[in-house]
PDB file of C-alpha atoms in Angstrom:
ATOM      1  CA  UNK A   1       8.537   0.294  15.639  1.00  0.00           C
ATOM      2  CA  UNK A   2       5.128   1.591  14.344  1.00  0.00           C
ATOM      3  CA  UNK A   3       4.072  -0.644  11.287  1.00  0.00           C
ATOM      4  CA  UNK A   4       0.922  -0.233   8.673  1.00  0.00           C
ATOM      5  CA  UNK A   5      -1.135  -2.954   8.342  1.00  0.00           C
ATOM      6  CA  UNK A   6      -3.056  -3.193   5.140  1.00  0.00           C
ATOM      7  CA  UNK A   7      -6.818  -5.106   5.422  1.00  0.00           C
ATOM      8  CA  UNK A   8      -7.524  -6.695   3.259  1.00  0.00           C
ATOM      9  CA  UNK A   9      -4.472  -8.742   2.459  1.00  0.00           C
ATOM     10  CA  UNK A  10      -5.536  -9.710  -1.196  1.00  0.00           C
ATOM     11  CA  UNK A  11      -9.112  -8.462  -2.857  1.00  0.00           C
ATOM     12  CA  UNK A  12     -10.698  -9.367  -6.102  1.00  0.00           C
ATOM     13  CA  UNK A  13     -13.071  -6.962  -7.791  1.00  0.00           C
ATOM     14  CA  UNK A  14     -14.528  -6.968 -11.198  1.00  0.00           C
ATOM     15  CA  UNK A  15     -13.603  -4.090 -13.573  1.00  0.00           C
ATOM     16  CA  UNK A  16     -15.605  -0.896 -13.056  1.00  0.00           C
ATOM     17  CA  UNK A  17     -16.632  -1.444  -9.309  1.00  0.00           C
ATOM     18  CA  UNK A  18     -14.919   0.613  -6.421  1.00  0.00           C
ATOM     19  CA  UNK A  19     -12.103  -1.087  -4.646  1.00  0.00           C
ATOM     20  CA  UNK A  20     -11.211  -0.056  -0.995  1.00  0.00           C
ATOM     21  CA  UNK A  21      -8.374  -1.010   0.927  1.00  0.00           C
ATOM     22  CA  UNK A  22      -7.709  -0.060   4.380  1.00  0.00           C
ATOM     23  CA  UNK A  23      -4.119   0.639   6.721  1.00  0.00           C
ATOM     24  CA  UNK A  24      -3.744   0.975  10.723  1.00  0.00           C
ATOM     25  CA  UNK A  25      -1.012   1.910  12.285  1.00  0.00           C
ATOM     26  CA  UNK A  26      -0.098   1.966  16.258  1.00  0.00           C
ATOM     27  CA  UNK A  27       1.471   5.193  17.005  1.00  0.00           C
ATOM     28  CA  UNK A  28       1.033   9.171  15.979  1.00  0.00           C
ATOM     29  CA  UNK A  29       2.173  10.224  12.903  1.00  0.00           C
ATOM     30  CA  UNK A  30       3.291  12.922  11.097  1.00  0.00           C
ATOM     31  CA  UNK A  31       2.350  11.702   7.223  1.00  0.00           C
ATOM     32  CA  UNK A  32       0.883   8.511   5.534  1.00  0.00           C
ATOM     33  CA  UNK A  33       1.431   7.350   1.666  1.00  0.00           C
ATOM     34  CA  UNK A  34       0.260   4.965  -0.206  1.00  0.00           C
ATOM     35  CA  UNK A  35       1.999   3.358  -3.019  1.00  0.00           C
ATOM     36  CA  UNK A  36       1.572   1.215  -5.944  1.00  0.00           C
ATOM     37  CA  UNK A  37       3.481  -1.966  -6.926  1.00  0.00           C
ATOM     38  CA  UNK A  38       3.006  -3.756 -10.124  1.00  0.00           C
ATOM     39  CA  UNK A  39       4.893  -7.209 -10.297  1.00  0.00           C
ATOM     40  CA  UNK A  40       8.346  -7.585 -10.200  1.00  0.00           C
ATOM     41  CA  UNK A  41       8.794  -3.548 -10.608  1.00  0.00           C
ATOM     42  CA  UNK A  42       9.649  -0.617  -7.951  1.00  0.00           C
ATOM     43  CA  UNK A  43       6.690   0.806  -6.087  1.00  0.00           C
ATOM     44  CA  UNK A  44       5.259   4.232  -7.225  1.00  0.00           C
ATOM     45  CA  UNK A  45       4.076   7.086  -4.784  1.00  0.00           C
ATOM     46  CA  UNK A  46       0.381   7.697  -5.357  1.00  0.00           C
ATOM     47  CA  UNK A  47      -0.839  10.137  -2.290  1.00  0.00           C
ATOM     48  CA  UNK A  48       0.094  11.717   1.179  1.00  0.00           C
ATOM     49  CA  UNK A  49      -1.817  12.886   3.538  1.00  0.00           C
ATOM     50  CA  UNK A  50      -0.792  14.852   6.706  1.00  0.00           C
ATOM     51  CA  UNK A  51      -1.730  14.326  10.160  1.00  0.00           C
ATOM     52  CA  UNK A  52      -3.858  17.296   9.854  1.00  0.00           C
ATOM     53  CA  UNK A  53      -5.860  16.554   6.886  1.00  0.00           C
ATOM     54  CA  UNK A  54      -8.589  14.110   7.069  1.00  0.00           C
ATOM     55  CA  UNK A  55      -9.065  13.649   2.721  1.00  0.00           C
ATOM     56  CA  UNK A  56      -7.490  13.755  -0.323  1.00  0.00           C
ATOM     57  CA  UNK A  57      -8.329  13.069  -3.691  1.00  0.00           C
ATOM     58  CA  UNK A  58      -5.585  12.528  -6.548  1.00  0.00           C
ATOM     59  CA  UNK A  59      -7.918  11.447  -9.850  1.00  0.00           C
ATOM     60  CA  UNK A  60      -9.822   8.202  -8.811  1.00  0.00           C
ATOM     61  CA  UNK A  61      -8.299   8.009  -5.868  1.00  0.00           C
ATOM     62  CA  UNK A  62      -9.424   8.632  -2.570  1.00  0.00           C
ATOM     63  CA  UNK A  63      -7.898   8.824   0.389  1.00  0.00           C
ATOM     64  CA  UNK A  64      -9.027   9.127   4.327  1.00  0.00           C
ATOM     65  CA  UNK A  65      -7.672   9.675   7.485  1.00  0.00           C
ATOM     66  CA  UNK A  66      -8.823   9.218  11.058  1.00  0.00           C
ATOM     67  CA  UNK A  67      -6.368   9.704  13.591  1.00  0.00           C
ATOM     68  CA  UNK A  68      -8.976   8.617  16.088  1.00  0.00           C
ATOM     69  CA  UNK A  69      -8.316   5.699  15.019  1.00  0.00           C
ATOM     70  CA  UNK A  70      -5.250   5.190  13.691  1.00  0.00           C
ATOM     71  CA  UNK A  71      -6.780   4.242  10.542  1.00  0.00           C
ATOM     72  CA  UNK A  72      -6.610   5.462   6.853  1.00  0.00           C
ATOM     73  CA  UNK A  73      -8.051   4.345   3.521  1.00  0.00           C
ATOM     74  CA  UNK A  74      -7.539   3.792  -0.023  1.00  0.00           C
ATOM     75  CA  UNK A  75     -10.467   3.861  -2.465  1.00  0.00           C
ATOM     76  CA  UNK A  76     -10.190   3.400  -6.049  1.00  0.00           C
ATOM     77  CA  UNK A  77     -13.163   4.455  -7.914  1.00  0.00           C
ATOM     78  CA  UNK A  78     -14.571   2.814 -11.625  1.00  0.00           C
ATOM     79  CA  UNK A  79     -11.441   0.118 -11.452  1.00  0.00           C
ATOM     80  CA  UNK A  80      -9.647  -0.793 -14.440  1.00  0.00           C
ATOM     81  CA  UNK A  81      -7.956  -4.164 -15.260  1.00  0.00           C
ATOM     82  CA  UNK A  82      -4.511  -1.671 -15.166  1.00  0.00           C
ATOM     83  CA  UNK A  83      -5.096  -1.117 -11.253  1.00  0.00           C
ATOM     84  CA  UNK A  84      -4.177  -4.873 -10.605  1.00  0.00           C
ATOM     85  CA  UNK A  85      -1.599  -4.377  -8.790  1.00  0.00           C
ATOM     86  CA  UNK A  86      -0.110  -4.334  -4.480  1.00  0.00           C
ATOM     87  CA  UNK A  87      -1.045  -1.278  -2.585  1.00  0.00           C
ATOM     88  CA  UNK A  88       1.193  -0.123   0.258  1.00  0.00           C
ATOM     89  CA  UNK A  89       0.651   2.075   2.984  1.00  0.00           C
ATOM     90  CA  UNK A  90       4.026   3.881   4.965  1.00  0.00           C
ATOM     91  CA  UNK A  91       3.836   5.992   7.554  1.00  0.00           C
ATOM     92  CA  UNK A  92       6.602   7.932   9.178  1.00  0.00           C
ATOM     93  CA  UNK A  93       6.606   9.340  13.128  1.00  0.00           C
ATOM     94  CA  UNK A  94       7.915  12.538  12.539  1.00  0.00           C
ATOM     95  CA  UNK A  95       8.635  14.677   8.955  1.00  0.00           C
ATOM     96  CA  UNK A  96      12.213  13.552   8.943  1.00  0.00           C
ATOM     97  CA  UNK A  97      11.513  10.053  10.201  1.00  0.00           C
ATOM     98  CA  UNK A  98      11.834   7.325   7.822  1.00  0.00           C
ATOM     99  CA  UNK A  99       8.990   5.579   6.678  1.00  0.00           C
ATOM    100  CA  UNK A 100       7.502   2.195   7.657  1.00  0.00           C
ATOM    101  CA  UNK A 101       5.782   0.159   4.986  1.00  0.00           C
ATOM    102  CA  UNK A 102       2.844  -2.363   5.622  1.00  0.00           C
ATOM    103  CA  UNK A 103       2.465  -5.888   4.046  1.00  0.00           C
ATOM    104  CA  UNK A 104       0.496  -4.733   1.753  1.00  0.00           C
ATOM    105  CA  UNK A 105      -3.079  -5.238  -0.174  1.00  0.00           C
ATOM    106  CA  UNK A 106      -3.331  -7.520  -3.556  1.00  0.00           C
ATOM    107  CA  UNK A 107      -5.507  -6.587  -5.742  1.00  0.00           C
ATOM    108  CA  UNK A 108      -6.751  -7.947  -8.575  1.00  0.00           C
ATOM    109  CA  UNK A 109      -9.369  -6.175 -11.062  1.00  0.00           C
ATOM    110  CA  UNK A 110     -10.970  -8.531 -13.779  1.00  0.00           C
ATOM    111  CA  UNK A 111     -11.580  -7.314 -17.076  1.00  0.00           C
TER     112      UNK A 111
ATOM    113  CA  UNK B   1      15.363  11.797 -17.941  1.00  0.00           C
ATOM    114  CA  UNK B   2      15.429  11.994 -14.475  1.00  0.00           C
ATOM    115  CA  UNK B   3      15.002   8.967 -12.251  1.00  0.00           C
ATOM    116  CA  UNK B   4      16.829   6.467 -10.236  1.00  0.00           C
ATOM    117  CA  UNK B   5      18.385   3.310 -11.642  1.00  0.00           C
ATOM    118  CA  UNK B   6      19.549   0.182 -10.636  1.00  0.00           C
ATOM    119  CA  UNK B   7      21.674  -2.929 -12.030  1.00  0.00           C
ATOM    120  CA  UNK B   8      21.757  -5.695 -12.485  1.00  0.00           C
ATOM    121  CA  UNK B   9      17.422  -6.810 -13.089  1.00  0.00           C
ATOM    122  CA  UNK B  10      18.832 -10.371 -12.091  1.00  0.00           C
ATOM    123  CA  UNK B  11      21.753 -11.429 -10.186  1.00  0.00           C
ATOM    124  CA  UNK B  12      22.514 -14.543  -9.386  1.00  0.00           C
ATOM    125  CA  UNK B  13      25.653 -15.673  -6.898  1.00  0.00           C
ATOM    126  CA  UNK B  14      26.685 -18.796  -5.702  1.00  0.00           C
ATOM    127  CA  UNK B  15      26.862 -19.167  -1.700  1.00  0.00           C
ATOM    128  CA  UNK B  16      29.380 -17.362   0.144  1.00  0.00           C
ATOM    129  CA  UNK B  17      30.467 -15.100  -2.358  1.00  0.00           C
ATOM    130  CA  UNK B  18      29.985 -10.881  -1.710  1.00  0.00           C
ATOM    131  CA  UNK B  19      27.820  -9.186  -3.985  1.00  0.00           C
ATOM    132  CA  UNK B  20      27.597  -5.489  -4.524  1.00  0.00           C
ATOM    133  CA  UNK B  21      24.176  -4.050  -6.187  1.00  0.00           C
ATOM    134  CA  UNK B  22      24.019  -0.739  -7.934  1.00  0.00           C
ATOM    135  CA  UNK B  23      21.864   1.854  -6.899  1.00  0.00           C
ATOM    136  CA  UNK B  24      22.459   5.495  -9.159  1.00  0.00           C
ATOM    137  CA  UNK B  25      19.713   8.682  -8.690  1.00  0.00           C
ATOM    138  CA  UNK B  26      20.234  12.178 -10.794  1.00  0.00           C
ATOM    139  CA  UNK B  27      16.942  13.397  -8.665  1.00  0.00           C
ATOM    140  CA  UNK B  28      19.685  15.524  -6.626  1.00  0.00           C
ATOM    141  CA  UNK B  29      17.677  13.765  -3.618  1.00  0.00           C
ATOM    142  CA  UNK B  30      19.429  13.925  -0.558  1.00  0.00           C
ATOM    143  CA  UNK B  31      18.306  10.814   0.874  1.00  0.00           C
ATOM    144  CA  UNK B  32      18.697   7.048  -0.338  1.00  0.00           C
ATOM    145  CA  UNK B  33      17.249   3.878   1.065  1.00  0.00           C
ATOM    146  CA  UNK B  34      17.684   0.119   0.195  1.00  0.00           C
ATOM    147  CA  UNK B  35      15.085  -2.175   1.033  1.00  0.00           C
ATOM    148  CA  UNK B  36      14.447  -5.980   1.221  1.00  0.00           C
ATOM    149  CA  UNK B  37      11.071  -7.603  -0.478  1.00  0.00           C
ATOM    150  CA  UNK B  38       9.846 -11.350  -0.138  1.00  0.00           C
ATOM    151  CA  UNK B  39       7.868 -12.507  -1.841  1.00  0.00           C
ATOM    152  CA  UNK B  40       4.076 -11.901  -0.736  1.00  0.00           C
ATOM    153  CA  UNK B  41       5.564  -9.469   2.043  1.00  0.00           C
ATOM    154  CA  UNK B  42       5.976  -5.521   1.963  1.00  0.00           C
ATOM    155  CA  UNK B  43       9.390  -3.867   2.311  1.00  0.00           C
ATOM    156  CA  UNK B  44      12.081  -3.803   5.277  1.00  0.00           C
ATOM    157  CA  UNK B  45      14.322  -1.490   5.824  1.00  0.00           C
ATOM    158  CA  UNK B  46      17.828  -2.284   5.378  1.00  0.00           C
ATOM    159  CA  UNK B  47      20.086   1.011   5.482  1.00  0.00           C
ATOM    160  CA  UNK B  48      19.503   4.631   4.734  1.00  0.00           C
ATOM    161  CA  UNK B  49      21.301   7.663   4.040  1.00  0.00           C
ATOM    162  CA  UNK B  50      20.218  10.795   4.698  1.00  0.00           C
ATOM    163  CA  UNK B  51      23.774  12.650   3.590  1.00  0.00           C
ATOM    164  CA  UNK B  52      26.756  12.029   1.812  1.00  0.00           C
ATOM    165  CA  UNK B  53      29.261  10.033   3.876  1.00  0.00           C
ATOM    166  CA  UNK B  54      26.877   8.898   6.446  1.00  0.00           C
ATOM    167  CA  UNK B  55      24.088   6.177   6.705  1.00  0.00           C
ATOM    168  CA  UNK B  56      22.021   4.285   9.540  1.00  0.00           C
ATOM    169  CA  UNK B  57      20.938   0.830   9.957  1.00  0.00           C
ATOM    170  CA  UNK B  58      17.458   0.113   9.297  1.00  0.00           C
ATOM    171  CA  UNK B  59      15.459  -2.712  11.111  1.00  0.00           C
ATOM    172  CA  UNK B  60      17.370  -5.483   9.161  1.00  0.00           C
ATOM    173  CA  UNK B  61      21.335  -4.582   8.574  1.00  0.00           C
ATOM    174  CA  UNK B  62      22.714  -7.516   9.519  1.00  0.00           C
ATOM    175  CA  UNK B  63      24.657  -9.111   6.216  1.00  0.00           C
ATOM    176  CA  UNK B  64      24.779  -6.039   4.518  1.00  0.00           C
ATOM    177  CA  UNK B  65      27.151  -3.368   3.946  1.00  0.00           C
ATOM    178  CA  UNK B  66      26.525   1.100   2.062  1.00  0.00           C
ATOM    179  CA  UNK B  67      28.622   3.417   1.468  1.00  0.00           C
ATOM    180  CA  UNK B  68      27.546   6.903   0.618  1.00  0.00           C
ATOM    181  CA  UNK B  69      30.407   8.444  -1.199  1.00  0.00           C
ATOM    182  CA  UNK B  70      28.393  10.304  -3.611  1.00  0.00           C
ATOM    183  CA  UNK B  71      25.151  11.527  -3.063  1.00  0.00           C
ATOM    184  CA  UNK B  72      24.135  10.224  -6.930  1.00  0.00           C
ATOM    185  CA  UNK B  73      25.212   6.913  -5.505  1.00  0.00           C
ATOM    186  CA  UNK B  74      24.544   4.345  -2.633  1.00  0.00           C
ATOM    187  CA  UNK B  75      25.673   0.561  -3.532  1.00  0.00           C
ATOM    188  CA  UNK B  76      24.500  -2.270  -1.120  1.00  0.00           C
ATOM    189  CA  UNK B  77      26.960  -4.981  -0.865  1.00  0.00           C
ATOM    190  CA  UNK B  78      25.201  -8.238   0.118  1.00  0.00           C
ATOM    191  CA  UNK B  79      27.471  -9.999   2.070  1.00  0.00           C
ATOM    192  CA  UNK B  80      28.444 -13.924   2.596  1.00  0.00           C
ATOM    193  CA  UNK B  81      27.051 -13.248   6.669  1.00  0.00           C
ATOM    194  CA  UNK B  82      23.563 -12.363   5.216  1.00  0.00           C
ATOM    195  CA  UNK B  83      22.244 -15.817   5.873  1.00  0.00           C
ATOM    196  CA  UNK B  84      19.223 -15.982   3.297  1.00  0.00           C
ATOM    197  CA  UNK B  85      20.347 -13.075   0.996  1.00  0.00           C
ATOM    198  CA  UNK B  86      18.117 -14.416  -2.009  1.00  0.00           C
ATOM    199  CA  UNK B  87      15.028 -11.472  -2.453  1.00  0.00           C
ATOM    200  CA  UNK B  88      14.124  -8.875  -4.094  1.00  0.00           C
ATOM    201  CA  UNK B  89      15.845  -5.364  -3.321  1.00  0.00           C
ATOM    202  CA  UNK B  90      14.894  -1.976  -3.669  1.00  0.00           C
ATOM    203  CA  UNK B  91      16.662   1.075  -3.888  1.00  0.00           C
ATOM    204  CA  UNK B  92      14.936   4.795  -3.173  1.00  0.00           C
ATOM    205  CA  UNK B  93      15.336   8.272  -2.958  1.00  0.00           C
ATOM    206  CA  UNK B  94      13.468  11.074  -1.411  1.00  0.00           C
ATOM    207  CA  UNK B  95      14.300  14.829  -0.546  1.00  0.00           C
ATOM    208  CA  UNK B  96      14.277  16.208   3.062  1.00  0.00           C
ATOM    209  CA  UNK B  97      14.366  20.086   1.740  1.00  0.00           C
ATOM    210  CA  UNK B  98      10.482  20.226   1.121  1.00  0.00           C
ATOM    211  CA  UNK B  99       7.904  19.004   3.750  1.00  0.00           C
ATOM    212  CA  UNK B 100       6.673  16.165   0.953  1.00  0.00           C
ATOM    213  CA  UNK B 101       8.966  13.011   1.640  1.00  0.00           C
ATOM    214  CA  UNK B 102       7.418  11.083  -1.541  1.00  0.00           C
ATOM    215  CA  UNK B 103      10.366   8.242  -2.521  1.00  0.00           C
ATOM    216  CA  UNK B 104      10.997   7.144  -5.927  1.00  0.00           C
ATOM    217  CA  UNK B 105      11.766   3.681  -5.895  1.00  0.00           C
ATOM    218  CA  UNK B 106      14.092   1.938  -8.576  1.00  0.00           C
ATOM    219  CA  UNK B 107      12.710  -0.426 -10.884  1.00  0.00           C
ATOM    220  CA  UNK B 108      14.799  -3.614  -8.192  1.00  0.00           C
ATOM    221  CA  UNK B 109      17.441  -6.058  -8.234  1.00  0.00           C
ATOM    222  CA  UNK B 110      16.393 -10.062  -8.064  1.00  0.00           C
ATOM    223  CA  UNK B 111      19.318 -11.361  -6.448  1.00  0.00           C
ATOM    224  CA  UNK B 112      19.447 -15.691  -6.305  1.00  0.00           C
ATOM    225  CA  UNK B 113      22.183 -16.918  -4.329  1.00  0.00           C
ATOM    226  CA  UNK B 114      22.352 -20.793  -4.695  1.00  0.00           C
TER     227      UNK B 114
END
């Protein structure tokens, strides 16, 4: 089955710089999220974009999407310690498909 | 408040014993999901229900057990086949009606079987 894979796998940043995270995937899709874990708590939808849109913004986030390449990205502008956290990307095949999660991105923002 | 909920945080079972994890959403979502973390890893699928009284297997069923009786409720029961059952599980709801299949995840279960 079609997987994300999040690049990189961990990431340290000081507080205030931009933090960018990236996801591939292998197949066509219909939708990709990205989601936010915090340790040791449920994940929490941030943003999905459509096969048919190439950007997004939600606050200081930034998505992209190339279908090209199979490829989308995550940037988090002016980074607070608060954004340590995992990042996840899912994508799902089809709009009633379930969704496939990556490994994930750590990433830790230092105060 | 409207969210999904799940119980126990921490569970913790000796070897060979069934244990059944609660998973409760007021979000009138139509579809549920349970997943399986390790640590370091991202989530795999274990079941999901897309409508009351019927669920699929996701990419690693094997040792576990839904039932969908409700559509406010979809219990995993971890059973004594699942051969390293200690993780961290998630439970999650989305709705199919709209064309935005966002899930809210629960806040997890940390199940320790020893």
């Amino acid at each position: 089955s079609q997987q994300g894979e999040e690049d990189p796998q961990a990431l340290s940043i000081q507080e205030g710089e931009n933090a960018t995270m990236n996801c591939s995937y292998k197949t066509s899709i219909n939708n990709l999220q990205w989601y936010r874990q915090n340790s040791g708590r449920g994940l929490v939808h941030l943003i999905l974009i459509r096969s048919n849109e190439r950007e997004k913004h939600s606050g200081r986030l930034r998505v992209t999407l190339d279908t090209s390449k199979k490829s989308s990205s995550l940037l988090i502008t002016a980074s607070r310690a608060a954004d340590t956290a995992s990042y996840f990307c899912a994508t799902a095949e089809t709009s009633y498909d379930k969704v496939i999660f990556g490994p994930g991105t750590s990433l830790s923002v230092i105060p | 408040d409207g969210g999904i909920t799940q119980s126990p945080k921490y569970l913790f079972r000796k070897e060979g014993q069934n244990v059944t994890l609660s998973c409760e959403q007021n979000l009138n979502h139509d579809a549920m999901y349970w997943y399986r973390q390790d640590p370091g890893q991202g989530l795999r699928l274990i079941y999901y229900s897309q409508i009351v009284n019927d669920f699929q297997k996701g990419d690693i069923a094997e040792g576990y057990s839904v039932s969908r009786e409700k559509k406010e409720s979809f219990p995993l029961t971890v059973t004594s086949a699942q051969k390293n059952p200690t993780a961290f599980y998630l439970c999650a709801s989305s709705s199919l009606r709209g064309v935005s299949y966002e899930q809210y995840f629960g806040p997890g279960t940390r199940l320790t079987v020893t």
